[in-house]
Short mmCIF file of C-alpha atoms in Angstrom, two decimals:
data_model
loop_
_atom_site.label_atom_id
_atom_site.label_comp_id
_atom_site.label_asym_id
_atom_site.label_seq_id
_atom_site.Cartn_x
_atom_site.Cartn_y
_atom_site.Cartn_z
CA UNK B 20 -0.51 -1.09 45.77
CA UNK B 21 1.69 1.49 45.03
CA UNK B 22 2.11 2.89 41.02
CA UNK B 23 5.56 2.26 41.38
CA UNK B 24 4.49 -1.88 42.12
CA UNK B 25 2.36 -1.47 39.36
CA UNK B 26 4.38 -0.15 36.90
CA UNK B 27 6.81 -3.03 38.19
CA UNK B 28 4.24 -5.79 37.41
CA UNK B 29 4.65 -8.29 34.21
CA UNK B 30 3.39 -7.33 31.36
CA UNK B 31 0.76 -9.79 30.37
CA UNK B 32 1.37 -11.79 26.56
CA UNK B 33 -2.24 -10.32 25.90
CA UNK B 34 -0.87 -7.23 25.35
CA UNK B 35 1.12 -7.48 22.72
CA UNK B 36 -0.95 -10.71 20.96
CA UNK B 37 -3.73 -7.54 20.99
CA UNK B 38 -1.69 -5.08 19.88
CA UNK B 39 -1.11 -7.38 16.76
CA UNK B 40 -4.78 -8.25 16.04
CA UNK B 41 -5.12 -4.41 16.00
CA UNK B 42 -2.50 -4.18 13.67
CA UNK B 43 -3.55 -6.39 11.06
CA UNK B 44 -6.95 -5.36 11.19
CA UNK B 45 -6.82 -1.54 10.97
CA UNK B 46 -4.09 -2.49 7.88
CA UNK B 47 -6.44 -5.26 6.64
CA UNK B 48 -9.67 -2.91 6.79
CA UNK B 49 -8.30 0.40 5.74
CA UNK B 50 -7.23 -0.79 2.96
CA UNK B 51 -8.25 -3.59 1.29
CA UNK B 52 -11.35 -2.17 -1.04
CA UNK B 53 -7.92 0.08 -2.57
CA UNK B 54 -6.14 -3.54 -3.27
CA UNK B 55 -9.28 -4.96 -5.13
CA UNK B 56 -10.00 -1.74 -6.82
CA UNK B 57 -6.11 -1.98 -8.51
CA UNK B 58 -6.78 -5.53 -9.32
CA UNK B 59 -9.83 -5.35 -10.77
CA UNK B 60 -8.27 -2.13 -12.47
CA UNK B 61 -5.32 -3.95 -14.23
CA UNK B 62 -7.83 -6.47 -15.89
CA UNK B 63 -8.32 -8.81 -13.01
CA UNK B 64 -11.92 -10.75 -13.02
CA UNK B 65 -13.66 -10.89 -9.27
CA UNK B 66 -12.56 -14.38 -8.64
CA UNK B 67 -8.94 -13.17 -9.81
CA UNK B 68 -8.68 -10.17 -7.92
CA UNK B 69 -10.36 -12.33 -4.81
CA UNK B 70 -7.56 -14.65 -5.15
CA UNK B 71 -4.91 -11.56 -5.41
CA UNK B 72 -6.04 -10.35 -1.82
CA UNK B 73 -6.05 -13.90 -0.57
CA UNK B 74 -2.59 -14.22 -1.72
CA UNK B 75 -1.26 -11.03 -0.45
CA UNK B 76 -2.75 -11.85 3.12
CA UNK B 77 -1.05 -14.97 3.36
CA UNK B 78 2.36 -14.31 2.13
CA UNK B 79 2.95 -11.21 4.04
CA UNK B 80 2.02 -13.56 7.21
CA UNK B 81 4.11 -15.89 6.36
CA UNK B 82 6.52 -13.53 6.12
CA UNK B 83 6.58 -11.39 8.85
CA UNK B 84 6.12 -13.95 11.29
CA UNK B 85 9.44 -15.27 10.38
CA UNK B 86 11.04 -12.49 10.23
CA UNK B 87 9.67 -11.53 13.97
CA UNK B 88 10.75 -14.51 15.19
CA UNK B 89 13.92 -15.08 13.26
CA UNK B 90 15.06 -11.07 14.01
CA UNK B 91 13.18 -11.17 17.24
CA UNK B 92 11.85 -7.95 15.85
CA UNK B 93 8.55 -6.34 15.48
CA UNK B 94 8.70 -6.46 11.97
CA UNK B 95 5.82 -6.24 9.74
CA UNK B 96 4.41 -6.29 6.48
CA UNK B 97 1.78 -5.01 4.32
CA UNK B 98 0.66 -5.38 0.76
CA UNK B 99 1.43 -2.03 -1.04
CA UNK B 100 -1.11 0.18 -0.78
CA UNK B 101 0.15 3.68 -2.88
CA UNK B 102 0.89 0.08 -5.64
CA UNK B 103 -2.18 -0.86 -5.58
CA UNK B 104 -3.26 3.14 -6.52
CA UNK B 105 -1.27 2.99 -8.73
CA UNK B 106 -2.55 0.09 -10.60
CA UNK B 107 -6.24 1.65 -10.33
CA UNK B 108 -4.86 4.95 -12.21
CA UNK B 109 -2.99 3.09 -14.54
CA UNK B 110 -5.60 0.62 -15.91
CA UNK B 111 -5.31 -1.76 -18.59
CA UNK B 112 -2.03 -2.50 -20.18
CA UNK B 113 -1.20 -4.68 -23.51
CA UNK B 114 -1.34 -8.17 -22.61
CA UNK B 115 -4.42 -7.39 -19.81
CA UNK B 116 -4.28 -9.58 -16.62
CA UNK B 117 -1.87 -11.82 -17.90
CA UNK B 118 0.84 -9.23 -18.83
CA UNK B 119 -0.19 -6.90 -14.99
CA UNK B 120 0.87 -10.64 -13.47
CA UNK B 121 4.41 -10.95 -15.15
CA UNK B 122 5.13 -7.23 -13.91
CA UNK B 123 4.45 -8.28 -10.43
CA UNK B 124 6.68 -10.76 -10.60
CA UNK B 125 9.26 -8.74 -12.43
CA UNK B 126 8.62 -6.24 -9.12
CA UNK B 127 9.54 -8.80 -7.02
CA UNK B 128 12.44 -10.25 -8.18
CA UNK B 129 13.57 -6.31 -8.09
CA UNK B 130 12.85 -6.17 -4.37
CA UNK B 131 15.31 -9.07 -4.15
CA UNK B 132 17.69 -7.54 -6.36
CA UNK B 133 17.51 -4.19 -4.30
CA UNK B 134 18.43 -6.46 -0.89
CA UNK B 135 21.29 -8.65 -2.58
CA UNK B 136 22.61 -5.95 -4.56
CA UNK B 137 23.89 -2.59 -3.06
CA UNK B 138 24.17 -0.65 -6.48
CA UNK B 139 20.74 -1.03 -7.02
CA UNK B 140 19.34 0.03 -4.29
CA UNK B 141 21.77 2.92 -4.06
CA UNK B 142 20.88 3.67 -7.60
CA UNK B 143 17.02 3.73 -6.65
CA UNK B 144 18.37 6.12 -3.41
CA UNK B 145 19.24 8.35 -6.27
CA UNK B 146 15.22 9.37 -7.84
CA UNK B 147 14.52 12.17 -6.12
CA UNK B 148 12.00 11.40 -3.52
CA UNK B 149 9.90 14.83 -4.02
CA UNK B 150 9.50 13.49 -7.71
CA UNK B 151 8.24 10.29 -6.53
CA UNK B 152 5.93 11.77 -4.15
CA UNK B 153 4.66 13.47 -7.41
CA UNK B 154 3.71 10.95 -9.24
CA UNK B 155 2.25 9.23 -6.21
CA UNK B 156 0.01 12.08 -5.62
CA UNK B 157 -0.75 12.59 -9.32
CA UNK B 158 -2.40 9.05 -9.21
CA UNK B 159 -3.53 9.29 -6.05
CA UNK B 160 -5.63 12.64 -7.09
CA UNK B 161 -8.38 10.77 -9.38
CA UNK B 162 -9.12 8.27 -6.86
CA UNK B 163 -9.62 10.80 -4.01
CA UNK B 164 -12.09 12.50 -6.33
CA UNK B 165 -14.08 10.13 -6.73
CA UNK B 166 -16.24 10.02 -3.30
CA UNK B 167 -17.45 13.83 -4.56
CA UNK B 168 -18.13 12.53 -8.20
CA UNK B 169 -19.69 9.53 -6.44
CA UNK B 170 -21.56 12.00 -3.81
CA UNK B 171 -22.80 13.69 -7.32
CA UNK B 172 -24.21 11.01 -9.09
CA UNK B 173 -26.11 9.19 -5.97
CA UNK B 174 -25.70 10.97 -2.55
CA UNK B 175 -28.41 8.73 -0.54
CA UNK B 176 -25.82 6.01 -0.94
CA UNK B 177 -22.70 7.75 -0.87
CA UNK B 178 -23.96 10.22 2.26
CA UNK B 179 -23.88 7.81 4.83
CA UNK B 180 -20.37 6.14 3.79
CA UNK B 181 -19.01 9.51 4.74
CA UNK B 182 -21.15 10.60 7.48
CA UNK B 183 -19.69 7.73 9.12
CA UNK B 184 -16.45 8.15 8.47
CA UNK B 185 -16.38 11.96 9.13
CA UNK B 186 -17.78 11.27 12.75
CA UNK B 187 -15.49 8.26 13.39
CA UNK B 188 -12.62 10.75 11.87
CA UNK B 189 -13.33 12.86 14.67
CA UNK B 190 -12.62 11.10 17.68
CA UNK B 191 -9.95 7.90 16.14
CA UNK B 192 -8.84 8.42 13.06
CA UNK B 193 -7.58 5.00 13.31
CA UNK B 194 -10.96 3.65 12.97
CA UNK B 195 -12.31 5.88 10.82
CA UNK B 196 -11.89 3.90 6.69
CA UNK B 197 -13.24 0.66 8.64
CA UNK B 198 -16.52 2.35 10.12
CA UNK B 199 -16.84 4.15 6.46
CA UNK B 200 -16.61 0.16 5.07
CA UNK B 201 -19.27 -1.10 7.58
CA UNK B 202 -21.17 1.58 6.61
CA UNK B 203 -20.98 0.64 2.96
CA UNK B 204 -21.38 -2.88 3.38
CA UNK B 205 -25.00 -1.96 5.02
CA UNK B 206 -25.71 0.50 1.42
CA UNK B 207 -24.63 -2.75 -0.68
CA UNK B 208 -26.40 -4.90 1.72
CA UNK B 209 -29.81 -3.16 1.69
CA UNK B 210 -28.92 -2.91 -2.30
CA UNK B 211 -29.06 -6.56 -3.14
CA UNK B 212 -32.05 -7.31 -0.75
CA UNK B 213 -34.33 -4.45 -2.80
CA UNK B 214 -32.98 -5.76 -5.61
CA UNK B 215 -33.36 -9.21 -4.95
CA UNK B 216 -29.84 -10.15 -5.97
CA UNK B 217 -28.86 -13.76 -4.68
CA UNK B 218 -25.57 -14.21 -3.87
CA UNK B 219 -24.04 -17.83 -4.17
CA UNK B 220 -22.83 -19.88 -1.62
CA UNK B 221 -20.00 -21.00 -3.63
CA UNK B 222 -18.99 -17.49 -3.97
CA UNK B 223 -17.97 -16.58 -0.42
CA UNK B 224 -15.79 -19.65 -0.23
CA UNK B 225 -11.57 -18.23 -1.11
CA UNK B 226 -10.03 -19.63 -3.04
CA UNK B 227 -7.06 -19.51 -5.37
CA UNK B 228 -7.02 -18.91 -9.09
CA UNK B 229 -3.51 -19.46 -10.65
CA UNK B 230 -2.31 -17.08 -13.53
CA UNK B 231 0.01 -17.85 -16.12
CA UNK B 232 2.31 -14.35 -16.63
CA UNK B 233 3.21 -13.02 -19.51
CA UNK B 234 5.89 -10.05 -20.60
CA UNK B 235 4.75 -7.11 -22.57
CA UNK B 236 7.49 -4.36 -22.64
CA UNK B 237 4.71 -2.12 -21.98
CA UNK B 238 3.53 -3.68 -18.47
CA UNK B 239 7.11 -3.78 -17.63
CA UNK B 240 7.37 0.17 -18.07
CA UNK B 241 4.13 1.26 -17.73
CA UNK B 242 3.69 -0.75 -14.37
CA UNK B 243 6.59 -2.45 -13.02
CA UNK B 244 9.03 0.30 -12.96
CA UNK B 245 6.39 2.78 -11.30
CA UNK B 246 5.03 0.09 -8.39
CA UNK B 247 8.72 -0.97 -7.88
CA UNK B 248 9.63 2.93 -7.51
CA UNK B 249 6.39 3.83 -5.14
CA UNK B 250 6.94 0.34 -2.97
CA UNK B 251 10.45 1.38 -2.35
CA UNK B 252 9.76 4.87 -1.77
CA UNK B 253 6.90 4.75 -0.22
CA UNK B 254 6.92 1.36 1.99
CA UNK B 255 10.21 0.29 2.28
CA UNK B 256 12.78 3.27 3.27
CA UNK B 257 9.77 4.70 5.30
CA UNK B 258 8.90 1.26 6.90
CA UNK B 259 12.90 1.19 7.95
CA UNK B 260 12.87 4.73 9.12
CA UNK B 261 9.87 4.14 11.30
CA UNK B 262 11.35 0.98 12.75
CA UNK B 263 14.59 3.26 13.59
CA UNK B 264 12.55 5.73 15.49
CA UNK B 265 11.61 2.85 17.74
CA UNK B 266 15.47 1.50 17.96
CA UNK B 267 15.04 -1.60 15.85
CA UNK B 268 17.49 -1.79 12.64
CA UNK B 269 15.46 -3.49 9.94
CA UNK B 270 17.55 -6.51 8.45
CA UNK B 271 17.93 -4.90 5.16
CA UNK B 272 18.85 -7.91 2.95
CA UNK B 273 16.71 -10.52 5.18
CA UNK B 274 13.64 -8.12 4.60
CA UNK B 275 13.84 -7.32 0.97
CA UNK B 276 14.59 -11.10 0.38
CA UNK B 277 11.47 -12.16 1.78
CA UNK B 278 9.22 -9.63 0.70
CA UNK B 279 9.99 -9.69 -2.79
CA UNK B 280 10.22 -14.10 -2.69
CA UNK B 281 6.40 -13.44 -1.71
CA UNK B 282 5.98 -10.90 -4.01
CA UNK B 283 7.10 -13.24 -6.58
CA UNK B 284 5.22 -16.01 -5.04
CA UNK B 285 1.85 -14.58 -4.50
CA UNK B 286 1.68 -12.48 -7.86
CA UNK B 287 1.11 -16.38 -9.78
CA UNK B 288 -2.25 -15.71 -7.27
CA UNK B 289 -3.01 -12.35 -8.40
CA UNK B 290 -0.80 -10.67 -5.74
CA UNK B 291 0.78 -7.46 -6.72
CA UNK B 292 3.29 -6.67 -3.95
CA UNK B 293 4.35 -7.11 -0.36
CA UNK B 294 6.91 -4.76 1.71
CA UNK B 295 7.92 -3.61 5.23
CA UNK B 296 4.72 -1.65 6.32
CA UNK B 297 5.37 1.64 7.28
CA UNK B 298 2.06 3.18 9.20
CA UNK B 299 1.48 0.29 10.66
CA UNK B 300 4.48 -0.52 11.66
CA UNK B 301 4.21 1.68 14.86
CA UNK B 302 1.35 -0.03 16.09
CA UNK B 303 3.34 -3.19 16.84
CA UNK B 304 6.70 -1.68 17.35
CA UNK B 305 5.77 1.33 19.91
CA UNK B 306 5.72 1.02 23.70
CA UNK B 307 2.14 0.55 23.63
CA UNK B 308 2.55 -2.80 22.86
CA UNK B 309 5.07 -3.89 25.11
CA UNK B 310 7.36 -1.98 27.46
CA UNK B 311 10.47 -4.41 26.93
CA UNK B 312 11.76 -3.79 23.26
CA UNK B 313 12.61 -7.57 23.31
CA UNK B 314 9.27 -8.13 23.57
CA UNK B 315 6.99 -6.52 21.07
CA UNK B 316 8.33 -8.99 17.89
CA UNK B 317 5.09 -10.95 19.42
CA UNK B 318 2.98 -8.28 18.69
CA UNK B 319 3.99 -8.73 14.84
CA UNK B 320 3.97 -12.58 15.00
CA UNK B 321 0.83 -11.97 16.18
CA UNK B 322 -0.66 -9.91 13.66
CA UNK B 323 0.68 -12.59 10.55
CA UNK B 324 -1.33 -14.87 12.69
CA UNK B 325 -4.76 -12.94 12.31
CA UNK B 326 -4.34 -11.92 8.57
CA UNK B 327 -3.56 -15.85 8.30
CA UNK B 328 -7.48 -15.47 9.46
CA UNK B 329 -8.14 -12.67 7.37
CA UNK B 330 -7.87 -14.35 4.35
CA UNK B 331 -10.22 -16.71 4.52
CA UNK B 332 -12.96 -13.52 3.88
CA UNK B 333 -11.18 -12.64 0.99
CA UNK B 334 -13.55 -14.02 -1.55
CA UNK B 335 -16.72 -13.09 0.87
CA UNK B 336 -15.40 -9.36 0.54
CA UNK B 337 -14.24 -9.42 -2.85
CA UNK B 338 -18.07 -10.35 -3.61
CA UNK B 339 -19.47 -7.97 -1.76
CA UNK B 340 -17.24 -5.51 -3.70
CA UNK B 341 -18.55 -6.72 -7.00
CA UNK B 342 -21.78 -6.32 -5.88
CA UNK B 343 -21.59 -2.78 -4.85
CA UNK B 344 -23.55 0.30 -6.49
CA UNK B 345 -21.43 2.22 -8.46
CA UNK B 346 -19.57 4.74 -6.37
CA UNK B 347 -20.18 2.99 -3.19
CA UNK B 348 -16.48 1.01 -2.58
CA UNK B 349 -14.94 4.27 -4.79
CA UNK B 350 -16.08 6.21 -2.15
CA UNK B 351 -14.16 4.00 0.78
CA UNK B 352 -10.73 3.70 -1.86
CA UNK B 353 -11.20 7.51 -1.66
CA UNK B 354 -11.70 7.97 1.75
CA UNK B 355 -8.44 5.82 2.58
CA UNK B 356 -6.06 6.87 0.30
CA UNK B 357 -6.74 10.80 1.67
CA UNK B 358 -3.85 10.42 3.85
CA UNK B 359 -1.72 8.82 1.61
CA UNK B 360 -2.50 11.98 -0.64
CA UNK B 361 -1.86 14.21 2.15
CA UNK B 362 1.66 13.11 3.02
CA UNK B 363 2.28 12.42 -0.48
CA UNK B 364 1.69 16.26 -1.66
CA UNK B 365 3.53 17.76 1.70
CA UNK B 366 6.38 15.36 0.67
CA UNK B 367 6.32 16.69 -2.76
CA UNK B 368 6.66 20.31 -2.25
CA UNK B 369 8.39 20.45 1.16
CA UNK B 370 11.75 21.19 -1.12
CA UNK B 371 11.13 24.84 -2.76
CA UNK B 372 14.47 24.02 -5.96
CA UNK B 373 12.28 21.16 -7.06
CA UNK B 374 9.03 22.50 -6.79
CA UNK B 375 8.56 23.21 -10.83
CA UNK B 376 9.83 19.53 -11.84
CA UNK B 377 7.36 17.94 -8.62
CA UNK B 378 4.19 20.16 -9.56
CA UNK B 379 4.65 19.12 -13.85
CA UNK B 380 5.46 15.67 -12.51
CA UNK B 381 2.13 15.72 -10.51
CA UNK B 382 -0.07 17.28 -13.57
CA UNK B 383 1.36 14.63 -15.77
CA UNK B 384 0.32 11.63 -13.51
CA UNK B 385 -2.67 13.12 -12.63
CA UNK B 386 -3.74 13.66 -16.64
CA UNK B 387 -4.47 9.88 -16.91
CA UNK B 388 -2.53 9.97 -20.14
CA UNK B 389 -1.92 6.82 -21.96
CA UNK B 390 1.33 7.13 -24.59
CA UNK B 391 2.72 4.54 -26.69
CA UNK B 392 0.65 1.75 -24.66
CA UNK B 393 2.43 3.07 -21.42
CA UNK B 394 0.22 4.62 -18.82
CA UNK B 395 0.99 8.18 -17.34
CA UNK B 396 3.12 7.29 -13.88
CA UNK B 397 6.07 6.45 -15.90
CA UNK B 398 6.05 9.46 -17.97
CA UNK B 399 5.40 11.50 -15.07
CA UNK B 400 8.82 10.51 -13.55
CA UNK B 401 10.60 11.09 -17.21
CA UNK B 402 8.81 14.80 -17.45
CA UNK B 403 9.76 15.33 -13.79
CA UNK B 404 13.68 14.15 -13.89
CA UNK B 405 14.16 15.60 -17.30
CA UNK B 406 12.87 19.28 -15.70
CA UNK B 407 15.17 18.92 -12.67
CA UNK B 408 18.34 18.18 -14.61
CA UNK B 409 18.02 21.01 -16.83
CA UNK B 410 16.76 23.37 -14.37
CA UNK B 411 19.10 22.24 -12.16
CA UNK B 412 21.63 23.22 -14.83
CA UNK B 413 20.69 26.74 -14.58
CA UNK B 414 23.41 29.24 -14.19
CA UNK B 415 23.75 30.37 -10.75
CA UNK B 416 24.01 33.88 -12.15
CA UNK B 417 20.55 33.42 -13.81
CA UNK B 418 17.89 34.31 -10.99
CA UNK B 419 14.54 31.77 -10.42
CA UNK B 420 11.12 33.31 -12.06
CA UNK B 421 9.68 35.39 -9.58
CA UNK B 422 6.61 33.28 -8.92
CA UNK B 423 4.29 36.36 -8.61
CA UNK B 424 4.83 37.70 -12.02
#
């Protein structure tokens, strides 16, 4: 057989059905210890934030396996992960749990908004996306600490989380935050049985626990408008943009209606917020997983139909999670959200005129501060936007500081 005859051959289903179970579980893996982290962050109890992930799992399946078969689209979804940073540098808000729950839901019916409603997303076009990066990275910078503070305080447990991952780095990066997990589910494993700790049957069953939301003006600031902002920003425009490279237009007002209806849905559960993936989106929507563009929607329909599977560990994993020695699941939120910090810091001082508003914006998030009940991502967007328009108001005649003194 010539290549020619083989490159002529069907394409087995397999391939893409694979492609998807690849998809969801390097997104589901990677990622997930940063979602229960946030949760658990924002005031959420174990049970709660176990119920959040299981929530999150199954409305972004639902989801995208309409959309893929509706659009006939590789389209997919994923919770938010720079949100769910964001909700573990932002911490407790008045109102607690309760209060972090009626700002998801306020995020989602935003995301609906933003698809329904041109001006608003054209207004939201408008923040500067340097500034945004900013802030991401300013909240992003604590939690990426926190494997050396960890490292510090008890480096036989934290050195083998990132052995692993530094070795698996090396030759797939892909796989590299789900070897660091295995890896620290044998450290919390071999920490309950010298300790002895029994863990309950009843615990590793999911299940969902139902919260009754409540408004504070301060969640609504202090975490709405900032997880709204870095979905947007960081999910959704990227998640269409990658979906263009492959020659798929997104349905814009489809996509933003469904994701924030199970945003609004799933955040009753504990969910905080669902939106087009963007890094993952290549893994079902590239070549690799079909050759015939009209083809590879399977490959998403395929991966809503594993995290459909996925969520039935959500409580298991959320246990494990509470049971962890300090440091230990830090140290994999760390190690995943490095890239995330990466792009987030190129993408904030790629633009030289804005680097003064996008470096104050970054110190400001990155201080932790707490003002007037609201926590420091919002006020690192006002410090940042107020910089740029007056500095962006300087006279043309009046030369920039000459940065080396």
């Amino acid at each position: 057989m010539t290549t020619a005859d083989a490159a002529d051959r069907p394409t087995p289903l397999s391939t893409p059905i694979s492609a998807g179970i690849v998809a969801s579980l390097v997104g589901f893996t990677s990622s997930f210890a940063v979602v229960l982290t946030g949760l658990r962050a924002v005031g959420a109890s174990p049970t709660e934030a176990a119920s959040g992930l299981l929530a999150l799992c199954v409305t972004q399946a639902v989801g995208m396996m309409w959309l893929a078969r509706r659009y006939r689209q590789p389209i997919t979804l994923a919770w938010s992960t720079p949100g769910a940073a964001l909700l573990a540098g932002t911490g407790m808000v008045v109102g607690g749990w309760p209060a972090a729950v009626g700002s998801f839901v306020t995020v989602g019916v935003l995301i609906v908004l933003t698809g329904l409603w041109p001006r608003l997303g054209a207004a939201v076009s408008k923040i500067p996306i340097p500034l945004a990066q900013a802030m991401l990275a300013g909240v992003l910078l604590p939690l990426c600490a926190a494997p050396v503070v960890a490292f510090a305080d008890s480096p036989a447990r934290i050195a083998p989380v990132v052995l692993v991952w530094l070795l698996v780095l090396r030759f797939n990066a892909r796989w590299a935050v789900p070897a660091a997990f295995l890896a620290a589910a044998a450290v919390i494993a071999a920490d309950l049985i010298g300790g002895g700790t029994p863990i309950a049957a009843s615990d590793l069953i999911p299940r969902i626990d139902w919260t009754i939301p409540h408004w504070t003006w301060q969640a609504t600031v202090g975490i709405a408008v900032p997880l709204y902002i870095v979905t947007m920003a960081s999910q959704n425009i990227p998640g269409t943009t990658v979906m263009a490279s492959f020659g798929y237009r997104i349905p814009w007002r489809a996509s933003m209606t469904v994701t924030g209806t199970g945003t609004v849905l799933g955040a009753f559960a504990g969910g905080h917020t669902i939106n087009l993936a963007a890094i993952s989106a290549a893994l079902a929507a590239n070549p690799g997983a079909h050759p015939d563009p009209k083809r590879r929607w399977v490959a998403a329909f395929s991966a809503g139909s594993s995290y459909l599977v996925l969520a039935l560990l959500s409580a298991a994993l959320a246990t494990l999670v509470a049971a962890a020695p300090a440091g230990v699941v830090e140290t994999v939120a760390g190690l995943a959200l490095l890239a995330t910090l990466a792009a987030s810091l190129f993408g904030a001082l790629e633009h030289a005129s804005d680097r003064e508003a996008t470096v104050l914006t970054f110190l400001v998030a990155a201080s932790g501060l707490t003002f007037a009940g609201i926590g420091s991502a919002f006020w690192a967007l006002v410090v940042g936007l107020v910089v740029r328009a007056i500095l962006r108001r300087r006279s043309p005649a009046t030369p920039a500081p000459d940065a080396t003194g």
